[in-house]
PDB file of C-alpha atoms in Angstrom:
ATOM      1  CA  UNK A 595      -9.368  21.917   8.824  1.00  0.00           C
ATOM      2  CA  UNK A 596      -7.838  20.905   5.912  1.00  0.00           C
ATOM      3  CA  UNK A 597      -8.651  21.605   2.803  1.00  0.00           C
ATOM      4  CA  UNK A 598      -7.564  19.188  -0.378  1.00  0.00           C
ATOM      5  CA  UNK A 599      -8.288  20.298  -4.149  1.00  0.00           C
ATOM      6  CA  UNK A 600      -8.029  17.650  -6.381  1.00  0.00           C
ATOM      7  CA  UNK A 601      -6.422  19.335  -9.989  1.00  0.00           C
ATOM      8  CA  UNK A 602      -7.241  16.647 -13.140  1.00  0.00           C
ATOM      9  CA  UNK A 603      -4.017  16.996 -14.963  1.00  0.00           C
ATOM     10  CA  UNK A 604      -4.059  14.285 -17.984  1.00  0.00           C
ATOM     11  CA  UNK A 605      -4.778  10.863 -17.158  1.00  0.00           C
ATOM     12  CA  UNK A 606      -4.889  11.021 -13.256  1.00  0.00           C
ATOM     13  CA  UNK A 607      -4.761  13.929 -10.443  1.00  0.00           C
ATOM     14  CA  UNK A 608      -2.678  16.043  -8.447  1.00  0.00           C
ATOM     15  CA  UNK A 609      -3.561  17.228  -5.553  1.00  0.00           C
ATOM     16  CA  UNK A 610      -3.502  20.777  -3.474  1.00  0.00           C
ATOM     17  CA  UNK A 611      -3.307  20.856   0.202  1.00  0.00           C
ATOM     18  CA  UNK A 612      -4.782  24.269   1.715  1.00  0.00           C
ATOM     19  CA  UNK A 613      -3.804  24.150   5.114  1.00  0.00           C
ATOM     20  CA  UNK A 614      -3.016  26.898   7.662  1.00  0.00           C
ATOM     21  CA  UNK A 615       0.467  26.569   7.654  1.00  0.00           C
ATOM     22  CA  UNK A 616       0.403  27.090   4.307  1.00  0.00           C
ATOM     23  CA  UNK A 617      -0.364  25.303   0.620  1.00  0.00           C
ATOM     24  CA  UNK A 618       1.308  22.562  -0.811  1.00  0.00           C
ATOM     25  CA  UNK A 619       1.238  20.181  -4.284  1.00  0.00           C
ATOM     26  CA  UNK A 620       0.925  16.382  -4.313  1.00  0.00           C
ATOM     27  CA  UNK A 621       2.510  15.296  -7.643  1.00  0.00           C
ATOM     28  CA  UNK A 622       2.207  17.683 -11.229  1.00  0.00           C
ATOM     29  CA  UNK A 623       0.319  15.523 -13.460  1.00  0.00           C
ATOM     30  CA  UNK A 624       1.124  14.362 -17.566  1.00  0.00           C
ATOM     31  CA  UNK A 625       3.571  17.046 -19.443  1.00  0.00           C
ATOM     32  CA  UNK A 626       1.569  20.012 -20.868  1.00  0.00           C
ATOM     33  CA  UNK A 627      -0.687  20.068 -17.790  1.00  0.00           C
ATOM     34  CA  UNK A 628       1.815  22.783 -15.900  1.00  0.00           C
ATOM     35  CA  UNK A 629      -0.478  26.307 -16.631  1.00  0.00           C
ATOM     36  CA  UNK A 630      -3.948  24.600 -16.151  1.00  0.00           C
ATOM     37  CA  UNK A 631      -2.075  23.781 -12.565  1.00  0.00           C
ATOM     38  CA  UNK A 632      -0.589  26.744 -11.318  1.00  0.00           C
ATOM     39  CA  UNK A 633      -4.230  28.575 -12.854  1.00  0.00           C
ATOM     40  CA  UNK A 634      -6.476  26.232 -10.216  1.00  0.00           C
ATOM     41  CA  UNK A 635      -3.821  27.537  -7.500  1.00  0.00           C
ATOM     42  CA  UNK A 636      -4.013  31.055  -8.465  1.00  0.00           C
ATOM     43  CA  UNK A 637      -7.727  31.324  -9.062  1.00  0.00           C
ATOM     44  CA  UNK A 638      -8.109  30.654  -5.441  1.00  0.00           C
ATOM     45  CA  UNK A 639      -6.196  33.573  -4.588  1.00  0.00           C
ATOM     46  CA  UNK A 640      -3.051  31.936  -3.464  1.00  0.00           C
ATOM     47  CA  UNK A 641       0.286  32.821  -5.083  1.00  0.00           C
ATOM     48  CA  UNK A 642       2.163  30.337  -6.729  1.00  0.00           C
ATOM     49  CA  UNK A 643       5.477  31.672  -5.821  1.00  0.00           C
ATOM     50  CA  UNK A 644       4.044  31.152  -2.253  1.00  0.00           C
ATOM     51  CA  UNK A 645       3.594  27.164  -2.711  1.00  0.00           C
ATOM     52  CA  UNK A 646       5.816  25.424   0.023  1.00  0.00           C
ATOM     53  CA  UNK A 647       6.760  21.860  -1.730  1.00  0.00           C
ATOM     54  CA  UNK A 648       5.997  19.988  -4.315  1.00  0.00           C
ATOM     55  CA  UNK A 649       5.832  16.142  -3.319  1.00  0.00           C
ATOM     56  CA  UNK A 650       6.282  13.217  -6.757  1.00  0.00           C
ATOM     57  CA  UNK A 651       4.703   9.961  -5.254  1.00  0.00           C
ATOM     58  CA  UNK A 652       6.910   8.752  -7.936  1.00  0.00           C
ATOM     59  CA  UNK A 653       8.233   9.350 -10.977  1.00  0.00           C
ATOM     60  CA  UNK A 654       5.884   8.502 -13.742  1.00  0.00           C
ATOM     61  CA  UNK A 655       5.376  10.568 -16.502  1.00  0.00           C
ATOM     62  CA  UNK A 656       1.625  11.459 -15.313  1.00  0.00           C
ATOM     63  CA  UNK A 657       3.102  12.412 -12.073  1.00  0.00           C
ATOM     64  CA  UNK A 658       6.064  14.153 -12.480  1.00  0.00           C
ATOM     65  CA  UNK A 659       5.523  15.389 -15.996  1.00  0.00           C
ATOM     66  CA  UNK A 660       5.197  19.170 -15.019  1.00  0.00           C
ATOM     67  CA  UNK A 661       7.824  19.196 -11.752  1.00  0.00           C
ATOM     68  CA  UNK A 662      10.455  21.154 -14.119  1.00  0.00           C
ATOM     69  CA  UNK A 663       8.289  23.955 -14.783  1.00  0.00           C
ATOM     70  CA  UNK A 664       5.905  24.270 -11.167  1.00  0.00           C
ATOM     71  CA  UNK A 665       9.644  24.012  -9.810  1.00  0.00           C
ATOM     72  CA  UNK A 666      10.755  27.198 -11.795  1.00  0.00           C
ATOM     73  CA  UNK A 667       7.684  28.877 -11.625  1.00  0.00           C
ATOM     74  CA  UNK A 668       6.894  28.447  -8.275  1.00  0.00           C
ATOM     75  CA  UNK A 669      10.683  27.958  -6.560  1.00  0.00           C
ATOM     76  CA  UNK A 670       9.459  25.472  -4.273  1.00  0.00           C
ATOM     77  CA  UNK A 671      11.647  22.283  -3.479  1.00  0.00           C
ATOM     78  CA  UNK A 672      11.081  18.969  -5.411  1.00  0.00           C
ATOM     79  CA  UNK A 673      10.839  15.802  -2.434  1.00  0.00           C
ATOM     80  CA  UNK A 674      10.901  12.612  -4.689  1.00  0.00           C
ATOM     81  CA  UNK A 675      12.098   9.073  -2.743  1.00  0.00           C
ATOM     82  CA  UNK A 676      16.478   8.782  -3.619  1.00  0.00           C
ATOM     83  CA  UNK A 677      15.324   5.606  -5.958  1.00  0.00           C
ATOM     84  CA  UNK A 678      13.095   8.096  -7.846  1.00  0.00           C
ATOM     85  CA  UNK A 679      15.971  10.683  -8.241  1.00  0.00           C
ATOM     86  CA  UNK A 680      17.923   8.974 -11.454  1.00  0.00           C
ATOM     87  CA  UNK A 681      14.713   8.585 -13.382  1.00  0.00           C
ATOM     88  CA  UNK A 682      13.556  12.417 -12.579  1.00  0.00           C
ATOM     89  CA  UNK A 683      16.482  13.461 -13.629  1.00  0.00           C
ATOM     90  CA  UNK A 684      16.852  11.764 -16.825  1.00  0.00           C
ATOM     91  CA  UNK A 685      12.830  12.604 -18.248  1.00  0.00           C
ATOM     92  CA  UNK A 686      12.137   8.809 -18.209  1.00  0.00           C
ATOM     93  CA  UNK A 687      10.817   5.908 -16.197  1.00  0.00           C
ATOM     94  CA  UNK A 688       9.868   2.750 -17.760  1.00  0.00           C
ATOM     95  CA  UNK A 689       6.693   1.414 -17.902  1.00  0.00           C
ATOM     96  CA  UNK A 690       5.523  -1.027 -15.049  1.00  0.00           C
ATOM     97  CA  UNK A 691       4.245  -4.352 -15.323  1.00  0.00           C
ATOM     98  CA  UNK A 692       0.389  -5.014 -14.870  1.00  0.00           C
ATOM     99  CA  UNK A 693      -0.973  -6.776 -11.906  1.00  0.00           C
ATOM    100  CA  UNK A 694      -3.754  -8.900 -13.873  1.00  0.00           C
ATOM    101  CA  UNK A 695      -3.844 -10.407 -18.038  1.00  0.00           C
ATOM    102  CA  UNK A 696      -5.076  -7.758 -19.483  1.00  0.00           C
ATOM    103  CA  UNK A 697      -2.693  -4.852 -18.101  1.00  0.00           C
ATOM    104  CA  UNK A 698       0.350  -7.382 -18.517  1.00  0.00           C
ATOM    105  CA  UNK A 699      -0.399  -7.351 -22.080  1.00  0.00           C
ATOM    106  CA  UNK A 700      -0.313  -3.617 -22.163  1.00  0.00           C
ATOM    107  CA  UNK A 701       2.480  -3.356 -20.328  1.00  0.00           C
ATOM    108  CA  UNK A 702       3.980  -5.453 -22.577  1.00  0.00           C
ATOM    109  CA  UNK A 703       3.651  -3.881 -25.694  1.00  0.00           C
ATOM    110  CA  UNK A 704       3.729  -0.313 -23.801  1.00  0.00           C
ATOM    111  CA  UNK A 705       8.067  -1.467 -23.038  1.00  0.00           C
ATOM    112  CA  UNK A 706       8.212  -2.763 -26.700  1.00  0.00           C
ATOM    113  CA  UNK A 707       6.524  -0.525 -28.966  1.00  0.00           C
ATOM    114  CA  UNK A 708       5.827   2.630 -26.728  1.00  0.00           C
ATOM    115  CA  UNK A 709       8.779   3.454 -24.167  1.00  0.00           C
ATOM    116  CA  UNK A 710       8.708   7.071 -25.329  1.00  0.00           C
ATOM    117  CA  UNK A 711       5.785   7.690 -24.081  1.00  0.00           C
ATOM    118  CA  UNK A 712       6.661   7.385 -20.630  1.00  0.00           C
ATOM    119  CA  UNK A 713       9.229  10.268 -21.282  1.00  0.00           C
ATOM    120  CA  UNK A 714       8.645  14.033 -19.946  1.00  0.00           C
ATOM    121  CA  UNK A 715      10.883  16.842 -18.944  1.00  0.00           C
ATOM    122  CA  UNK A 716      13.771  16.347 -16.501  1.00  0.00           C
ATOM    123  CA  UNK A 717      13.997  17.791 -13.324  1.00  0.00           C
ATOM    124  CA  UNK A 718      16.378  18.332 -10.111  1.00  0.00           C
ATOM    125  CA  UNK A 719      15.202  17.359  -7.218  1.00  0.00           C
ATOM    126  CA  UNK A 720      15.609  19.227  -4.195  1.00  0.00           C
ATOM    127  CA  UNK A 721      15.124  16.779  -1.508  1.00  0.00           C
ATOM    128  CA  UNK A 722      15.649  13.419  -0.768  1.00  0.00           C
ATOM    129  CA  UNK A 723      15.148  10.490   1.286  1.00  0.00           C
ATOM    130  CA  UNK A 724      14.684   6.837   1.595  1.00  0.00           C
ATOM    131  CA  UNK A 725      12.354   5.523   5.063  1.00  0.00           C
ATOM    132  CA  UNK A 726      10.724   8.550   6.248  1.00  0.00           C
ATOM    133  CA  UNK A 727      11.137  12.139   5.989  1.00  0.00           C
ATOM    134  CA  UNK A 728       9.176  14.688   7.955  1.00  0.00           C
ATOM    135  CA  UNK A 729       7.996  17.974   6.395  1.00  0.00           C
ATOM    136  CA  UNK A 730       8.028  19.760   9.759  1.00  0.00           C
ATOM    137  CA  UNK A 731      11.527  22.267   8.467  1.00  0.00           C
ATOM    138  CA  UNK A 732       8.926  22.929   5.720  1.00  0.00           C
ATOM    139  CA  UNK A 733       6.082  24.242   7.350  1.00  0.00           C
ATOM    140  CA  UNK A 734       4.063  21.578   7.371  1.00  0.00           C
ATOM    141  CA  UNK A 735       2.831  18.921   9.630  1.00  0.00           C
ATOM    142  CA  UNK A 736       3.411  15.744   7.862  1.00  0.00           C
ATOM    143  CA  UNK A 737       5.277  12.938   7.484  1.00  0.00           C
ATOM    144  CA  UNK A 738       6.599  10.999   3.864  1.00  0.00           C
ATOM    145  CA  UNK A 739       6.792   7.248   4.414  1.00  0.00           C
ATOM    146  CA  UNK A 740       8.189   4.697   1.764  1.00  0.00           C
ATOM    147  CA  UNK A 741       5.604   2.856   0.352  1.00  0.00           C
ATOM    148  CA  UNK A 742       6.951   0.657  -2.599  1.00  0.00           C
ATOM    149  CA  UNK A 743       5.681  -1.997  -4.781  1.00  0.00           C
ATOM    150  CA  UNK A 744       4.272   0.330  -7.448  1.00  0.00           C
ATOM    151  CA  UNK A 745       7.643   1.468  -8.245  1.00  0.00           C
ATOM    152  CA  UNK A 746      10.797   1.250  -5.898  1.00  0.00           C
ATOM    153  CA  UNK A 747      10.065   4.241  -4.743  1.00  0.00           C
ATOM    154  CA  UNK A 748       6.765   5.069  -4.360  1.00  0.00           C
ATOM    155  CA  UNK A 749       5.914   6.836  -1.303  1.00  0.00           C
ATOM    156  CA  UNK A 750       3.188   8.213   0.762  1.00  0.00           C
ATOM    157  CA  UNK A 751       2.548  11.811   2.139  1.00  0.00           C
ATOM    158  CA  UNK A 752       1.203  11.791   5.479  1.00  0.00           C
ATOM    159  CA  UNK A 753      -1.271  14.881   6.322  1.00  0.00           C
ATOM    160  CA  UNK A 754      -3.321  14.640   9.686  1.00  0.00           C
ATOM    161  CA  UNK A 755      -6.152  12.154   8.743  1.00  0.00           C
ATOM    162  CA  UNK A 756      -5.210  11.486   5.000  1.00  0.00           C
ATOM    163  CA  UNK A 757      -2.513  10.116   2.818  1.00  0.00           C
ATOM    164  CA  UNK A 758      -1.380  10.829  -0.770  1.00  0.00           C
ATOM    165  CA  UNK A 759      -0.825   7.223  -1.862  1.00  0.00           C
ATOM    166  CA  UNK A 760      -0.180   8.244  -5.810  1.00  0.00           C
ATOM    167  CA  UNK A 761      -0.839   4.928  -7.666  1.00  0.00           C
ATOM    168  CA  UNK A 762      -0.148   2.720  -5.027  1.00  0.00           C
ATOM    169  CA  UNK A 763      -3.595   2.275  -4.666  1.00  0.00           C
ATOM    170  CA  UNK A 764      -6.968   3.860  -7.083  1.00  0.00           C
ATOM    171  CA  UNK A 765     -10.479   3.712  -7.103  1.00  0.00           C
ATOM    172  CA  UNK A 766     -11.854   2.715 -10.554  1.00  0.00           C
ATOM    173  CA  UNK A 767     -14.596   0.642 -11.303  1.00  0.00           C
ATOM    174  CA  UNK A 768     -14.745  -1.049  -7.923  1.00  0.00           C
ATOM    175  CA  UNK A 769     -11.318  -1.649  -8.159  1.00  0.00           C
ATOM    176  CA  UNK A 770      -8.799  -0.721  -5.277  1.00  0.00           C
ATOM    177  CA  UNK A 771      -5.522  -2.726  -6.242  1.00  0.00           C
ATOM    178  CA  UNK A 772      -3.567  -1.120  -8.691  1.00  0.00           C
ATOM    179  CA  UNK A 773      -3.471  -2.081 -12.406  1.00  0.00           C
ATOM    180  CA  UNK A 774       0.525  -1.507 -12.551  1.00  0.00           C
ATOM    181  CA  UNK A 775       3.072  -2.727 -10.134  1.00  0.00           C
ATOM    182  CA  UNK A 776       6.778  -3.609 -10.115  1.00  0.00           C
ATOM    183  CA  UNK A 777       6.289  -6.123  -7.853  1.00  0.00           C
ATOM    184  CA  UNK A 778       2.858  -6.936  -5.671  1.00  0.00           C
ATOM    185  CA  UNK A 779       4.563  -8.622  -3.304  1.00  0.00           C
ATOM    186  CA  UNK A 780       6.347  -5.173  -2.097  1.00  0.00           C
ATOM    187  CA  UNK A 781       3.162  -3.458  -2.629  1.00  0.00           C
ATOM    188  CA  UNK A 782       1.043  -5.782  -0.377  1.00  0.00           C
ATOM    189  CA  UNK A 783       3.369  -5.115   2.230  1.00  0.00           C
ATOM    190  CA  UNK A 784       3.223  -1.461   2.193  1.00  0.00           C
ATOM    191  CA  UNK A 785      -0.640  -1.887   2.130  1.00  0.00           C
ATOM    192  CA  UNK A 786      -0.355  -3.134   5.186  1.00  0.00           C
ATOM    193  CA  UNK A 787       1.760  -0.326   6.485  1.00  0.00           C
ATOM    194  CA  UNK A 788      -0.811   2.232   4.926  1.00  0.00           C
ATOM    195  CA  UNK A 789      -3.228  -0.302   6.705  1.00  0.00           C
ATOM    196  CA  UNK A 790      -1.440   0.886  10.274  1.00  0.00           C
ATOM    197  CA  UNK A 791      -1.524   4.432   9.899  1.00  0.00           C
ATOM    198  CA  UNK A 792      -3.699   6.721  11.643  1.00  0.00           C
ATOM    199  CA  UNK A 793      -5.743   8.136   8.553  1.00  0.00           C
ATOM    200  CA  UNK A 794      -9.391   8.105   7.235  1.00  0.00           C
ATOM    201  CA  UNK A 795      -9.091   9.078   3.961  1.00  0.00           C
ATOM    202  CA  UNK A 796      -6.771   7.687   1.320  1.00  0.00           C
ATOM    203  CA  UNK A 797      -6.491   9.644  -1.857  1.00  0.00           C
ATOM    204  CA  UNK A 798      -5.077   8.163  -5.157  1.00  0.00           C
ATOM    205  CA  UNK A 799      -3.806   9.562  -8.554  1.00  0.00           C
ATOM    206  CA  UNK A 800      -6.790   7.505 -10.384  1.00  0.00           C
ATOM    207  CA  UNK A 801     -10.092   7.415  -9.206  1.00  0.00           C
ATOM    208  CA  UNK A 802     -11.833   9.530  -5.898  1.00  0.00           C
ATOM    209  CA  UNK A 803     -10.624   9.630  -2.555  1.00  0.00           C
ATOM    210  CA  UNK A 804     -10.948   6.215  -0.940  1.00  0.00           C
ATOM    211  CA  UNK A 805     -12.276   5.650   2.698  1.00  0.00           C
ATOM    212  CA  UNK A 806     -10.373   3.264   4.931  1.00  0.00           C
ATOM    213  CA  UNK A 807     -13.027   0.968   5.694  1.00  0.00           C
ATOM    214  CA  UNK A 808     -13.094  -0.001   2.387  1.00  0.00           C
ATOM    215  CA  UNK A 809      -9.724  -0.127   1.451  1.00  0.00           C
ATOM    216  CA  UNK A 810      -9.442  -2.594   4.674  1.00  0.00           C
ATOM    217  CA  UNK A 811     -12.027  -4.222   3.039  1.00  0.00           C
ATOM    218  CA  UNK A 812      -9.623  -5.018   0.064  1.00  0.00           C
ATOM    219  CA  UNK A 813      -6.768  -5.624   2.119  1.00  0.00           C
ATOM    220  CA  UNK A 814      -8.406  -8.706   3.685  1.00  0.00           C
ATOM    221  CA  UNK A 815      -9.702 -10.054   0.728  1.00  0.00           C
ATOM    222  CA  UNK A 816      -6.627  -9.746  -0.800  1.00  0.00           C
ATOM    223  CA  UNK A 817      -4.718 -11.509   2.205  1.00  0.00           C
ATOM    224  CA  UNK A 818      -7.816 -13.853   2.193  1.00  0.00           C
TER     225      UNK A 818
END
């Protein structure tokens, strides 16, 4: 059985996979965040030099703002999508463009007034792909699938029953269809992918793990 720690680091969460094949790290949360990580791995008795990947949904500064240092501190690989790979290694990825009037607005002044605040510390990445990339020469029995809209890159880790969706989806207030997206009409199509999939549980950066039933539920009302 699985076992999946959620780690609040900043404004959304990363996650730890426990699994017997070994332990694993769903995205490293907003810069400064890195030692309250690698303590929640550690206090469990696992050692962090013993973590087998680290997996960036994308490249936003909540989510990748501690790969550098888990990377050097741990030595596991970095697996970011190849359209995430420029911005990972340059510390910055702009802000993205709300899905409703209010979060347009803040996305709006966010480009203008606040684009350094999307900035953390640059990274290498270890791994890349674009489709699909199995984790299987890794230890561990999953699959990445490209799930864009979000950003171009956004993508989705695969583990038995549940999937890592980062912030293509959240669960906030009732509210299942991101705030933020480059463009919906990318993102409604990769709902429907994540719609496909064999899973139960979705978890997202922003909000509690999210059952399917009722993320169908928002899928239809969304198609109408």
């Amino acid at each position: 059985m699985d076992k999946v720690i959620p780690i609040r680091a900043g404004v959304g969460n990363c996650y730890l996979i426990i699994h017997a094949t070994g332990y694993y790290l769903v995205d490293t949360g907003s810069p400064g965040y890195g030692e309250k990580i690698i303590k929640s791995i550690t206090s469990r008795g696992l050692n962090i030099k013993e973590l087998q990947f680290i997996f960036l949904t994308h490249t936003h500064y909540d989510h990748a703002g501690n790969a550098r240092f888990l990377k050097e501190v741990s030595g596991a690989p970095l697996i970011v999508h190849n359209s995430e790979a420029g911005f990972l290694k340059n510390g910055w990825h702009e802000v993205p463009y709300g899905t409703n009037p209010v979060f347009k607005m803040i996305s709006m002044l966010g480009r203008k007034f606040s684009p350094s605040h999307a900035r953390f510390e640059a990274a290498e990445p270890d791994i890349l792909f674009n489709n699909q990339f199995s984790t299987i020469e890794l230890g561990a029995p999953a699959t990445i699938v490209h799930t864009p809209g979000h950003t171009l890159g956004s993508s989705t880790l695969i583990f038995g029953k549940q999937a890592f969706v980062g912030d293509s989806m959240v669960n906030m207030a009732g509210r299942i269809w991101p705030p933020f997206a480059n463009n919906e009409t990318e993102l409604l199509k990769s709902w429907k992918l994540l719609a496909a999939m064999d899973v139960d549980f979705f978890y997202p950066a922003h909000g509690k793990r999210l059952k399917k039933t009722l993320f169908l539920e928002a899928l239809s009302k969304k198609t109408g």
